[in-house]
Short mmCIF file of C-alpha atoms in Angstrom, two decimals:
data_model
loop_
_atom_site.label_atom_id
_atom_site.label_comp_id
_atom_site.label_asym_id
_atom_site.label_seq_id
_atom_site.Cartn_x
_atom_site.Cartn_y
_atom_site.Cartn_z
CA UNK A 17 29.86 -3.39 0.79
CA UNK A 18 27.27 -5.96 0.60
CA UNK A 19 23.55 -5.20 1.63
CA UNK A 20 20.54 -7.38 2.63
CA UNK A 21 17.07 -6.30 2.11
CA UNK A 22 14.30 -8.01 3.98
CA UNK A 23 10.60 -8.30 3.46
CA UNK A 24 9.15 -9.74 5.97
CA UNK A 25 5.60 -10.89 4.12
CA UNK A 26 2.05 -11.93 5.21
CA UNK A 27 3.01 -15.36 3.02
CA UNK A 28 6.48 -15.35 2.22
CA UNK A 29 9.70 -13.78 3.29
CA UNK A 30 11.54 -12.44 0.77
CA UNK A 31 15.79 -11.33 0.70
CA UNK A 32 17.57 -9.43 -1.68
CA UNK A 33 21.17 -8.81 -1.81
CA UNK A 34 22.88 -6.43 -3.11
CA UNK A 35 26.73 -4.99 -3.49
CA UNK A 36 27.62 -1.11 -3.51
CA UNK A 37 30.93 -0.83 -4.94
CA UNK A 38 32.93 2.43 -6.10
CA UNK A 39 29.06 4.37 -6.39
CA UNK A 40 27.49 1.51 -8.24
CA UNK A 41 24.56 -0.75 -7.39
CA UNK A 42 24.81 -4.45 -8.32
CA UNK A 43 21.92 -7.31 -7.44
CA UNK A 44 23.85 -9.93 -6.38
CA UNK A 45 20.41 -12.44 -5.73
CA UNK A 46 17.09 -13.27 -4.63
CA UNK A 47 15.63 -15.82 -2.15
CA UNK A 48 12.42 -16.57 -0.26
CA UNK A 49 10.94 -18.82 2.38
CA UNK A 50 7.28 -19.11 3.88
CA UNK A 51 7.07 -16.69 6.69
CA UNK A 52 6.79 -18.18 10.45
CA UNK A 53 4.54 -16.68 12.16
CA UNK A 54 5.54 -18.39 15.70
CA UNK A 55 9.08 -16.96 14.89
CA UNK A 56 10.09 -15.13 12.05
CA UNK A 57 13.83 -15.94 12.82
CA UNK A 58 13.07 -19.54 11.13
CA UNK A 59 11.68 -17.97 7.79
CA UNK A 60 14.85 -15.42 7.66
CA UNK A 61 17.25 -18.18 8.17
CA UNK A 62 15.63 -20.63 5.13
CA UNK A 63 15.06 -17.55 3.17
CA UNK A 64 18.90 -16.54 3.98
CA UNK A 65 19.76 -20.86 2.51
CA UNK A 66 18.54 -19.38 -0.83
CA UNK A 67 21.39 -17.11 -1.33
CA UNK A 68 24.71 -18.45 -2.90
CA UNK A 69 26.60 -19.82 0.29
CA UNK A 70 23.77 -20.38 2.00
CA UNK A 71 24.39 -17.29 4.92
CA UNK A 72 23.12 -17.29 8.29
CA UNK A 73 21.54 -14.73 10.53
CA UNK A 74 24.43 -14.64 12.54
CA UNK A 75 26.68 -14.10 9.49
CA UNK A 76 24.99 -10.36 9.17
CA UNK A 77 26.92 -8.78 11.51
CA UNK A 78 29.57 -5.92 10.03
CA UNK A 79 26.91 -6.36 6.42
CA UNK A 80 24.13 -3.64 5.70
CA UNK A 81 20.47 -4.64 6.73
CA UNK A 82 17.41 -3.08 5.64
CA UNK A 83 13.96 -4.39 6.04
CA UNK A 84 10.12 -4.07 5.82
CA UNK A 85 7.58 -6.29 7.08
CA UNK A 86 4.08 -6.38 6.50
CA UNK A 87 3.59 -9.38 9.04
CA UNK A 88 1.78 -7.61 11.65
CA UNK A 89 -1.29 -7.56 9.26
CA UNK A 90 -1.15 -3.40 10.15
CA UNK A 91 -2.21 -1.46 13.02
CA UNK A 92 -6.15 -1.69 13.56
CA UNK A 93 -7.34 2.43 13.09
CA UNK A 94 -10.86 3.96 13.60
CA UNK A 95 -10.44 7.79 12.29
CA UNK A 96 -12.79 10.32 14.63
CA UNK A 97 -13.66 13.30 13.11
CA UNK A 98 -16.51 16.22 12.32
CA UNK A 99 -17.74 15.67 8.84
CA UNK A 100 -17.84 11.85 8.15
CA UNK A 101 -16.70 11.96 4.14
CA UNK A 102 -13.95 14.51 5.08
CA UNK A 103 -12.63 12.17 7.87
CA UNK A 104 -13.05 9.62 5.31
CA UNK A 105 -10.60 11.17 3.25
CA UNK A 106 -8.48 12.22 5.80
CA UNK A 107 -7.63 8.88 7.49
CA UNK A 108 -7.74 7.25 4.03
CA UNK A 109 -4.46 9.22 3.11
CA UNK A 110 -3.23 8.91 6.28
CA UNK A 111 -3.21 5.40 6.30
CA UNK A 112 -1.68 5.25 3.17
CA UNK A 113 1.70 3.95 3.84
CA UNK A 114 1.96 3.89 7.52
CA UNK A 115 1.48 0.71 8.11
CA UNK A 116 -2.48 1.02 9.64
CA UNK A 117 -5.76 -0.21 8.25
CA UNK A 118 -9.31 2.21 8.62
CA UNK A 119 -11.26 -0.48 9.95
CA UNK A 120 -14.53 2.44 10.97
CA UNK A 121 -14.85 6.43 10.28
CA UNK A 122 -16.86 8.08 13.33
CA UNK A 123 -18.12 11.34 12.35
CA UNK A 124 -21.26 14.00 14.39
CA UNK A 125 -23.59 12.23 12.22
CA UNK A 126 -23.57 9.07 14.97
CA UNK A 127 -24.36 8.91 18.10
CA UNK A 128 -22.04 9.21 21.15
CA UNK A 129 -23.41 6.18 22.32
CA UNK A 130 -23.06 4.31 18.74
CA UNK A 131 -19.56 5.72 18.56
CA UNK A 132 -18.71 4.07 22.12
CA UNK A 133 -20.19 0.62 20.83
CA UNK A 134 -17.95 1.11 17.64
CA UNK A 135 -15.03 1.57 19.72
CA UNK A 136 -15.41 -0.95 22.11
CA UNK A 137 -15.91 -3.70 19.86
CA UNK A 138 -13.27 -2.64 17.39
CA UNK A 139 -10.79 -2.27 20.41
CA UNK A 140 -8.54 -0.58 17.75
CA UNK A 141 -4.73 0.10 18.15
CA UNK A 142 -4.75 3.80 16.95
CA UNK A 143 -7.45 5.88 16.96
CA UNK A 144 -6.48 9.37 14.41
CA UNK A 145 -8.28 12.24 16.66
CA UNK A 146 -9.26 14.56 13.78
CA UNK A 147 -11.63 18.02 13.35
CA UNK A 148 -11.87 21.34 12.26
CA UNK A 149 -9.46 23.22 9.80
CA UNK A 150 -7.08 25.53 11.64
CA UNK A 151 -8.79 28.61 13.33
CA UNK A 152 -12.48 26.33 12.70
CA UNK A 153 -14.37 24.29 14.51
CA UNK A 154 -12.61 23.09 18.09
CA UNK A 155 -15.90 21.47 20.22
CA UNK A 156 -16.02 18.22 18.16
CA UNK A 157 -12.49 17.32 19.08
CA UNK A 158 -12.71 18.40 22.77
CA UNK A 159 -16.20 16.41 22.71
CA UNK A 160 -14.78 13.22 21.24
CA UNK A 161 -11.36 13.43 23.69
CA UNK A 162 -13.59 13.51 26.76
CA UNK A 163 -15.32 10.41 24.88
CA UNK A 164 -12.10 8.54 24.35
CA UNK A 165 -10.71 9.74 28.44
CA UNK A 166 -14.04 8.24 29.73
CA UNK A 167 -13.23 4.99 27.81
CA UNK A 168 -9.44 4.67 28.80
CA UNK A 169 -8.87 2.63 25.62
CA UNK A 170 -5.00 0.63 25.34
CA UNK A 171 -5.12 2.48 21.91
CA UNK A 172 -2.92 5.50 20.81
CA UNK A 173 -4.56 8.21 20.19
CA UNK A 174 -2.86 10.49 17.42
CA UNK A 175 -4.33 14.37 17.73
CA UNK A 176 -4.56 15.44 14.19
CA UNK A 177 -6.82 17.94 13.97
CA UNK A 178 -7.38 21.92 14.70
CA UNK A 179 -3.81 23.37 15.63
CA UNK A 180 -5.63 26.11 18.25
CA UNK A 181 -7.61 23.13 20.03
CA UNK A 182 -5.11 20.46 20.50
CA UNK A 183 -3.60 21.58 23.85
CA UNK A 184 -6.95 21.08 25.01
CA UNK A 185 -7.36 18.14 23.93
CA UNK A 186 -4.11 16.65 25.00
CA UNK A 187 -5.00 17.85 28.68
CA UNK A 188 -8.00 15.81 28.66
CA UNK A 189 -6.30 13.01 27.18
CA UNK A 190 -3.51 13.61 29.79
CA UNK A 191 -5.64 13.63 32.80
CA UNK A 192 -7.39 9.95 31.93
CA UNK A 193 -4.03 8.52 31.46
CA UNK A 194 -4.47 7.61 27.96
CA UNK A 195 -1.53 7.85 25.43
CA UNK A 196 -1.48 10.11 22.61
CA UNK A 197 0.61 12.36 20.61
CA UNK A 198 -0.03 15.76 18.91
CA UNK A 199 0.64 16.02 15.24
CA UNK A 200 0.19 18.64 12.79
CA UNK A 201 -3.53 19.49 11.29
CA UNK A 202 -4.30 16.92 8.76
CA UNK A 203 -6.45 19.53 7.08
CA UNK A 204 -5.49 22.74 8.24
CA UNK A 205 -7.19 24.49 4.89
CA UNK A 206 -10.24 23.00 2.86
CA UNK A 207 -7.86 22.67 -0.28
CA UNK A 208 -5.14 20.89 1.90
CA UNK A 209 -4.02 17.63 3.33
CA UNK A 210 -1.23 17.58 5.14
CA UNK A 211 -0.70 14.04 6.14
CA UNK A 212 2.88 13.34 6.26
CA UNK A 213 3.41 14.15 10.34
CA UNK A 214 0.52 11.63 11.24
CA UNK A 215 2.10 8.89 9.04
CA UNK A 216 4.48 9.36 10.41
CA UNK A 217 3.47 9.05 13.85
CA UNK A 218 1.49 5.87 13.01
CA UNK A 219 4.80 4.44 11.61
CA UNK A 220 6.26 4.71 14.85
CA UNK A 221 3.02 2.58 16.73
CA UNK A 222 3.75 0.17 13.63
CA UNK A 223 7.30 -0.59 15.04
CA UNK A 224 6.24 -0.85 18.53
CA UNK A 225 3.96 -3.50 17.06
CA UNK A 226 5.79 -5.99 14.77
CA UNK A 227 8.86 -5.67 17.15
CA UNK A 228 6.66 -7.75 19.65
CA UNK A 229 6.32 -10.70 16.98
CA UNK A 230 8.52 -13.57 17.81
CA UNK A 231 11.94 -12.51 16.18
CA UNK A 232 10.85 -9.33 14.82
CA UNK A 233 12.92 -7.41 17.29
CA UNK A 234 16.10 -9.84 16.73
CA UNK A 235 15.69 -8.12 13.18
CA UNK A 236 15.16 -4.76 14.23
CA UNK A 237 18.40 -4.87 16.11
CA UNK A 238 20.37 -5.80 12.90
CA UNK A 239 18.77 -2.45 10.80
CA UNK A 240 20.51 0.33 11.00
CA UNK A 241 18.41 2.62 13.78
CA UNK A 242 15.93 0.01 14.11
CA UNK A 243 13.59 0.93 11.18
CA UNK A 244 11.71 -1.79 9.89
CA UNK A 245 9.70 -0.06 7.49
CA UNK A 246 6.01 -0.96 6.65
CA UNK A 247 5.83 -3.00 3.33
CA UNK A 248 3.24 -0.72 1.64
CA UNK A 249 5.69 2.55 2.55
CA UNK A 250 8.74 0.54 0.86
CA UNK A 251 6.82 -0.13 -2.31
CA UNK A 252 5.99 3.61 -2.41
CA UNK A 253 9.25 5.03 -1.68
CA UNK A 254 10.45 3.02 -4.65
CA UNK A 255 7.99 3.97 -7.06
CA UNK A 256 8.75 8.03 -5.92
CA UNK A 257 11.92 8.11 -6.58
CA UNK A 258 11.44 6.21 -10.23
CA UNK A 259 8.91 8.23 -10.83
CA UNK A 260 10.06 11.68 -9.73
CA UNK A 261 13.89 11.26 -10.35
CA UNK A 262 16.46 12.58 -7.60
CA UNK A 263 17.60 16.17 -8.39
CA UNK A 264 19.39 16.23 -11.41
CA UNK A 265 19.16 12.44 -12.45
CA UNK A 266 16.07 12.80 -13.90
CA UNK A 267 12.79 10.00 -13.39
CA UNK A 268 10.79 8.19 -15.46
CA UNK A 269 7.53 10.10 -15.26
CA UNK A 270 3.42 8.73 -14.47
CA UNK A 271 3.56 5.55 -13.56
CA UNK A 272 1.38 3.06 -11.58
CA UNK A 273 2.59 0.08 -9.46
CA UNK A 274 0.30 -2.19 -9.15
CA UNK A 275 0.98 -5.01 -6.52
CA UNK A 276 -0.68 -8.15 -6.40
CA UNK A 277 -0.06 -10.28 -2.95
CA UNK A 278 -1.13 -13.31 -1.30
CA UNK A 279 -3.48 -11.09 1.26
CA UNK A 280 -3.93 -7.56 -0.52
CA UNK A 281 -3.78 -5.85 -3.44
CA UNK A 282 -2.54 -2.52 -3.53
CA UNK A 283 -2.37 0.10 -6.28
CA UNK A 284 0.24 2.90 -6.12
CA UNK A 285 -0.11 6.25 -8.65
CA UNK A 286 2.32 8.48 -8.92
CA UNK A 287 2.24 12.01 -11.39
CA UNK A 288 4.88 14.37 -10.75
CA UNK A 289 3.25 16.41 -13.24
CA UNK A 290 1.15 17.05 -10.39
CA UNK A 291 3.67 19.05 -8.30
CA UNK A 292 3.29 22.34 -8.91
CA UNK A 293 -0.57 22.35 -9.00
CA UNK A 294 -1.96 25.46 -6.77
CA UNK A 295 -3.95 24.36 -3.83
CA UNK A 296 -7.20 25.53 -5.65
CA UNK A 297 -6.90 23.57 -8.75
CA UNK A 298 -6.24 20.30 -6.21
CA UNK A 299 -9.76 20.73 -5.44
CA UNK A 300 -11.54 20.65 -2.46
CA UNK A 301 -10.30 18.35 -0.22
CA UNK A 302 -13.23 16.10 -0.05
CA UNK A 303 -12.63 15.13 -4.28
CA UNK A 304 -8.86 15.93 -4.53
CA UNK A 305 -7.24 13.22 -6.09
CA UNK A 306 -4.62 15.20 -7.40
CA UNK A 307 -1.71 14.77 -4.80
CA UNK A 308 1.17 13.33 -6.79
CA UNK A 309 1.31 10.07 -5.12
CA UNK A 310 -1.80 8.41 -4.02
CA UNK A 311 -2.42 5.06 -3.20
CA UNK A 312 -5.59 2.12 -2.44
CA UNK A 313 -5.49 -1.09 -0.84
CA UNK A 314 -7.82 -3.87 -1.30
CA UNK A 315 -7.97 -5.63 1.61
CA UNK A 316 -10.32 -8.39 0.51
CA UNK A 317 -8.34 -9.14 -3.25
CA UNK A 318 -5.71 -11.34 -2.90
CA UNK A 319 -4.26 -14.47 -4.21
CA UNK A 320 -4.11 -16.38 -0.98
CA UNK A 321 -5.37 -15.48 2.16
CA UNK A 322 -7.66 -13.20 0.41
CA UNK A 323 -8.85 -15.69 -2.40
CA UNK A 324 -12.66 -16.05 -1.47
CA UNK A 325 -12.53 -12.53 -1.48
CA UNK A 326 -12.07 -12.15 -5.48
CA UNK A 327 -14.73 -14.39 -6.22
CA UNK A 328 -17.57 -12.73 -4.07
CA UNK A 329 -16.31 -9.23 -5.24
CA UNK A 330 -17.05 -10.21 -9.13
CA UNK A 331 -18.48 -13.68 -8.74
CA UNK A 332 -17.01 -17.09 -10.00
CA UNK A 333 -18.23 -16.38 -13.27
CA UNK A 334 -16.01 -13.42 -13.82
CA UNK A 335 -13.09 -15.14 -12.68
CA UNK A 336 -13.63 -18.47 -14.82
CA UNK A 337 -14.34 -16.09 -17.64
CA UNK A 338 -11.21 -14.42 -17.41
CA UNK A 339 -9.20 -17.93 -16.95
CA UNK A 340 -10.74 -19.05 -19.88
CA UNK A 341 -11.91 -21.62 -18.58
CA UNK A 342 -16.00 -23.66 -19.17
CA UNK A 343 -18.26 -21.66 -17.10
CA UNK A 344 -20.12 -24.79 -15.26
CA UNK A 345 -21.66 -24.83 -11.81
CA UNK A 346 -19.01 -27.75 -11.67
CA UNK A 347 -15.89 -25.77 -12.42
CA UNK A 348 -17.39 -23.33 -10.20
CA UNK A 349 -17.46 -25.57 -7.56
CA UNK A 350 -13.94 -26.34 -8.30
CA UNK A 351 -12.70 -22.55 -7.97
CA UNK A 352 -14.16 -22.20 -5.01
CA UNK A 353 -12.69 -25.24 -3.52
CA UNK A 354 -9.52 -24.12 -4.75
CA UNK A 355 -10.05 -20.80 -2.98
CA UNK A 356 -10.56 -22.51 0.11
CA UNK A 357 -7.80 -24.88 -0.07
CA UNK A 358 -5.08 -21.68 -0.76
CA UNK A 359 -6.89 -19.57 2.39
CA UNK A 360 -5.80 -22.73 4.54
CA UNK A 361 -2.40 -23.21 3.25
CA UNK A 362 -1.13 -19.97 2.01
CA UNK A 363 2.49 -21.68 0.86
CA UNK A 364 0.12 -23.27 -1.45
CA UNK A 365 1.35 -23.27 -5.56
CA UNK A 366 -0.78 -24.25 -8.32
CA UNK A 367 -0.14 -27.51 -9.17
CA UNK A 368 -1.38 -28.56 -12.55
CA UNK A 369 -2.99 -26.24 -15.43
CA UNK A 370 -6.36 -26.15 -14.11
CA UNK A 371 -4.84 -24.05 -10.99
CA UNK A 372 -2.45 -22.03 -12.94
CA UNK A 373 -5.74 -21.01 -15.11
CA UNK A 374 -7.38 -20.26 -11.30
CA UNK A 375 -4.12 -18.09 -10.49
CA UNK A 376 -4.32 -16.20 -14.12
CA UNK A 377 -8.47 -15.60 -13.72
CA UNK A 378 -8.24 -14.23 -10.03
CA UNK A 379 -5.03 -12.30 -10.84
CA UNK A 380 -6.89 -10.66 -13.87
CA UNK A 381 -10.48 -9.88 -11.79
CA UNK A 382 -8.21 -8.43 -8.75
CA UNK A 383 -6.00 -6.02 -10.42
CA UNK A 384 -9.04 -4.94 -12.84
CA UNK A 385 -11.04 -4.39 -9.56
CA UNK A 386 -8.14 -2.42 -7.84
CA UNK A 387 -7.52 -0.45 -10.94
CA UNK A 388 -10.87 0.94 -11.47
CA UNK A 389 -11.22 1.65 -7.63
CA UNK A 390 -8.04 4.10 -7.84
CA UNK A 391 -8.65 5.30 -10.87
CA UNK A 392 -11.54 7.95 -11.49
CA UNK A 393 -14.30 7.89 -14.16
CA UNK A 394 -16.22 10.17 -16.92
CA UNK A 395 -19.47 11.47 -15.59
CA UNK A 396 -22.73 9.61 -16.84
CA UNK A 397 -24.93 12.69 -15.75
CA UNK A 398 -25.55 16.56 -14.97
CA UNK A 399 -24.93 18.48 -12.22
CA UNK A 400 -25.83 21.46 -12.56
CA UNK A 401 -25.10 22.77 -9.18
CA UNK A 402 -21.08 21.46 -9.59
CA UNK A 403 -20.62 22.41 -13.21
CA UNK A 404 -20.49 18.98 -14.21
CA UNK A 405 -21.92 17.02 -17.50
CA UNK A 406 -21.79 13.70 -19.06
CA UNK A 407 -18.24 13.10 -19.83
CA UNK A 408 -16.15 15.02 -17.40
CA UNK A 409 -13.17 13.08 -15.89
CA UNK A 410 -13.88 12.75 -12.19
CA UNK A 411 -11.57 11.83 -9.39
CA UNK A 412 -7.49 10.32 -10.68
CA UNK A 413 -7.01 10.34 -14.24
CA UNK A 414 -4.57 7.73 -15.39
CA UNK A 415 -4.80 8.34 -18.83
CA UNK A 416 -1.72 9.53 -19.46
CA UNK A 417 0.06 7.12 -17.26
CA UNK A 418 3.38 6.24 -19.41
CA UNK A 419 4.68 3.09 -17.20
CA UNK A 420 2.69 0.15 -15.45
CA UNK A 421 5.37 -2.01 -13.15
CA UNK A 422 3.91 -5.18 -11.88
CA UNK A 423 5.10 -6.40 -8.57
CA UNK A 424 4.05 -10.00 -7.09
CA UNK A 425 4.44 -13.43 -6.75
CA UNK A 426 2.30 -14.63 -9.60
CA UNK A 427 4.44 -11.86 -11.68
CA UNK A 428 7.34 -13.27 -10.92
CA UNK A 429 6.52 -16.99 -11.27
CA UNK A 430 4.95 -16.00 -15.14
CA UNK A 431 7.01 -16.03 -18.18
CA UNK A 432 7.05 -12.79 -18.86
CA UNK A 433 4.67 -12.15 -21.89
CA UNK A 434 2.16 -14.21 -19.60
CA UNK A 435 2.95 -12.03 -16.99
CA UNK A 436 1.94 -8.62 -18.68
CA UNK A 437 -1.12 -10.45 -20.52
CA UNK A 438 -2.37 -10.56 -17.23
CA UNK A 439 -2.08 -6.44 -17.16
CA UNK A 440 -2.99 -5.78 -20.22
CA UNK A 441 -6.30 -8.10 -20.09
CA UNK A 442 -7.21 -6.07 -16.49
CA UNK A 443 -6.89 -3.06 -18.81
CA UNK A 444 -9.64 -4.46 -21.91
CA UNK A 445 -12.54 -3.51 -20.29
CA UNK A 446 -12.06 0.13 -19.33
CA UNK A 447 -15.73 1.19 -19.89
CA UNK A 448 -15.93 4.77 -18.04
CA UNK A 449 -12.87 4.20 -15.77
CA UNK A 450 -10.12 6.72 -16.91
CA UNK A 451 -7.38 4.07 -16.77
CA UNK A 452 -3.98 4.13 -18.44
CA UNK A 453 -4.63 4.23 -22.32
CA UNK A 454 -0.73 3.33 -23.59
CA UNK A 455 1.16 2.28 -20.84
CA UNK A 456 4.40 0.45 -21.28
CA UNK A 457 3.79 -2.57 -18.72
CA UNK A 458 7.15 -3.42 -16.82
CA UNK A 459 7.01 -6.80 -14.75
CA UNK A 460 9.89 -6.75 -11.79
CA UNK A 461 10.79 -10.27 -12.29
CA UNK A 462 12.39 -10.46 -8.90
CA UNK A 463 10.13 -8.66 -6.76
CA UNK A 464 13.05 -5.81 -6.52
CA UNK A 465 10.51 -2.42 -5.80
CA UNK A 466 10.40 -3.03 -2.24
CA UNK A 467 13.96 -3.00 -1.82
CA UNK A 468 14.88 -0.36 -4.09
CA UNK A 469 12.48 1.70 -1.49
CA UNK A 470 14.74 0.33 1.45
CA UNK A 471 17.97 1.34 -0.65
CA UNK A 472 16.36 4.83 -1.96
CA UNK A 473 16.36 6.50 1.60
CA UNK A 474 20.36 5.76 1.88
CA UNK A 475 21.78 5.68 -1.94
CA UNK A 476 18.76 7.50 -3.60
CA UNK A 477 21.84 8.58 -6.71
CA UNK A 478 22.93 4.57 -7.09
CA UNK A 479 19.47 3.40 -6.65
CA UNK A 480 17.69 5.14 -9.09
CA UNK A 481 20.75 4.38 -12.04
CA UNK A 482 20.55 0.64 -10.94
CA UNK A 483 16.66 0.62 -11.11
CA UNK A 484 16.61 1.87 -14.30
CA UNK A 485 19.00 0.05 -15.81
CA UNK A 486 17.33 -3.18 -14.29
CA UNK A 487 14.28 -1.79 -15.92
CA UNK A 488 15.61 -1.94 -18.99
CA UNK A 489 14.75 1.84 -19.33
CA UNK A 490 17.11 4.20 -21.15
CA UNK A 491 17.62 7.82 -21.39
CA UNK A 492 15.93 8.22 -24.75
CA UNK A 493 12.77 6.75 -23.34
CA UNK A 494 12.17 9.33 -20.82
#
């Protein structure tokens, strides 16, 4: 049986294809194209030229299909909730792989009238309803329902929070005509999160969405059930299942996936060590960071349509130290016009070694900056009041991480030793972050993770032998 696995990118559209034959996984080949925004079909069909025999969409038909697509961009979310850090949190984790982006966190420290303005202008596509732990506080949802029945908002509007007030608050909902679903407490204790439910819930808006870009529905037809799964979620799903094994084929252990893109850059954790932590050592939830998979995007790091966006974060110094390259105000001026150029025309590659030094300088600043934001830190100062002093590891500690695997474009166009130079020079400058301290770096040369999350929900036994063998892990180093 041969399979196809899409990704339908913000830049490019990638394919991978695959043959499952007698319980074993072979990669048969990798191909891309520019995504199409006017129609995707036209960026699956030169994508699909790329493969040996050059298939066609129509030539899919009887094969296996899987796909993700991050080509909506992701669902626009505002998270409502009672205390503004603990919503924070909340729709933070929520978000994680579902496909959504927390564009504003409403809270009872604003206004009704400020949280109408935010609304309105925002216009979002989901709003996650959100407040009081089960058997707590129930007035700040009803309050903020009537809020959101008054405003009759196109959004969906996802009920996530106190168990014993959500009938309630369905019924005003209801009454205003406004769609919504209930979902299990997101925090029905203060030492839990219990997210999965509203993912998945947002998942399903995120399908509803893409499926109304030009040709994103032909594509939906040709998956099995129709799930095009959310880019971010695929990426995940494949680091899980290397990380935490399947049963009795066992996984690799901590590792980080770090995933560098033309608009984002995301950073994926993942500590099965974790697992069987009681809820009380997790923490609080306001400062637990010790679920076993955990992941942050950065929205504004990215090699293309995010370019700009690396330079103001650290400044064009930073970047043309790290490329190695004079630091001038003219070769300044030249990153930055560079920058702009690649925001324009995304398909853009670097074209002589002045750009490939650009590429190498913004790669390094962008996972460095994404690194540090995931990871935690060691306290610089007391606290008296938490138990805390100078040198206690706060928030994720990656220090034991064993594996880093590099996804991306610029990973895959690298040789490879240039490829994890770019890792390992993020890494130099730890200061107080607690970041991996000897981490094996991996580099997936063809930009495989996504699909081995596509193929781990279906052949989790096959895909977890074939991804470590492609790997090049073996049984002695785990």
């Amino acid at each position: 049986m041969e399979i196809k696995a899409f990704d339908v990118g913000s830049t490019f559209t990638k394919i991978n294809a695959y043959r499952l034959e007698a319980g074993r996984l072979q990669w048969l080949a990798r191909a891309q194209a520019p995504t199409t925004v006017q129609d995707i079909r036209v960026g699956l069909e030169k994508a699909l030229e790329g493969l040996p025999g050059g298939p066609r969409l129509q030539d899919l038909a009887g094969q296996q299909v899987l796909a993700s697509s991050s080509a909506a961009g992701g669902l626009r979310m505002v998270a409502i909730g009672y205390m503004p850090r603990v919503t924070a949190k909340a729709a933070l984790e929520v978000a994680m792989n579902a496909g959504a982006r927390v564009l504003e966190v409403l809270s009872e420290e604003d206004t009704p009238a400020y949280r109408r303005e935010v609304l309105l202008e925002i216009k979002p596509d989901i709003v996650l309803l959100t407040g009081g732990t089960d058997g707590g506080d129930t007035e700040a949802l009803w309050q903020n329902a009537r809020l959101l029945a008054d405003l009759k908002l196109p959004a969906v509007v996802i009920i996530a929070g106190n168990s014993q007030a959500q009938a309630r608050a369905a019924e005003i909902l209801a009454a205003a005509g406004v769609r919504h679903r209930r979902v299990a407490n997101v925090m029905p204790t203060i030492h839990e999160l219990r997210v999965q439910p509203a993912r998945e819930a947002i998942h399903g808006e995120f399908i509803r969405q893409i499926t109304r870009a030009p040709g994103l529905r032909y594509l939906e037809g040709l998956v099995p059930g129709g799930k095009v799964v959310p880019t971010p979620g695929a990426v995940l799903m494949g680091a899980e299942l290397l990380a935490r094994g399947y049963y009795e084929e066992k996984g690799l252990g901590s590792l980080v996936v770090i995933d560098l893109g033309g608009a984002t850059t995301d950073v994926h954790s993942v500590i099965p060590q974790l697992e069987g932590l009681p809820l009380e050592e997790r923490g609080l939830i306001l400062t637990n960071e010790k679920q076993v998979a955990y992941r942050t995007v950065e929205g504004n790091l990215g090699l293309r349509v995010s370019c700009r966006g690396i330079v103001e974060t650290v400044g064009p110094r930073q970047v043309l130290l790290r490329a190695k390259l004079p630091v001038t105000e003219e070769m300044e001026q030249e990153l930055l016009a560079y920058c702009n150029r690649v925001e324009g025309q995304t398909e853009t590659l670097a074209g002589n070694e002045k750009e490939r030094c650009f590429d190498r300088g913004l790669a390094i600043a962008a996972v460095e900056t994404a690194l540090k934001r995931h990871a935690g830190h060691l306290s610089q100062e007391y606290n008296p009041v938490m138990g805390i002093a100078p040198g206690t590891p706060m928030g994720r500690d990656l220090r034991p991480v064993k594996y880093i695997i590099a996804v991306g474009g610029i990973f895959t166009a690298l040789p490879e030793e240039e490829a994890r130079a770019i890792v390992w020079e993020a890494l130099a400058n730890r200061g107080i972050s607690l970041l991996p301290e000897e981490p094996e770096i991996i580099i997936d040369r063809n930009y495989l993770l996504y699909s081995l999350g596509l193929l781990a929900s279906r052949y989790p036994y096959e895909t977890l032998r074939f991804a470590k063998q492609y790997f090049g892990l073996h049984q002695e180093e785990y």
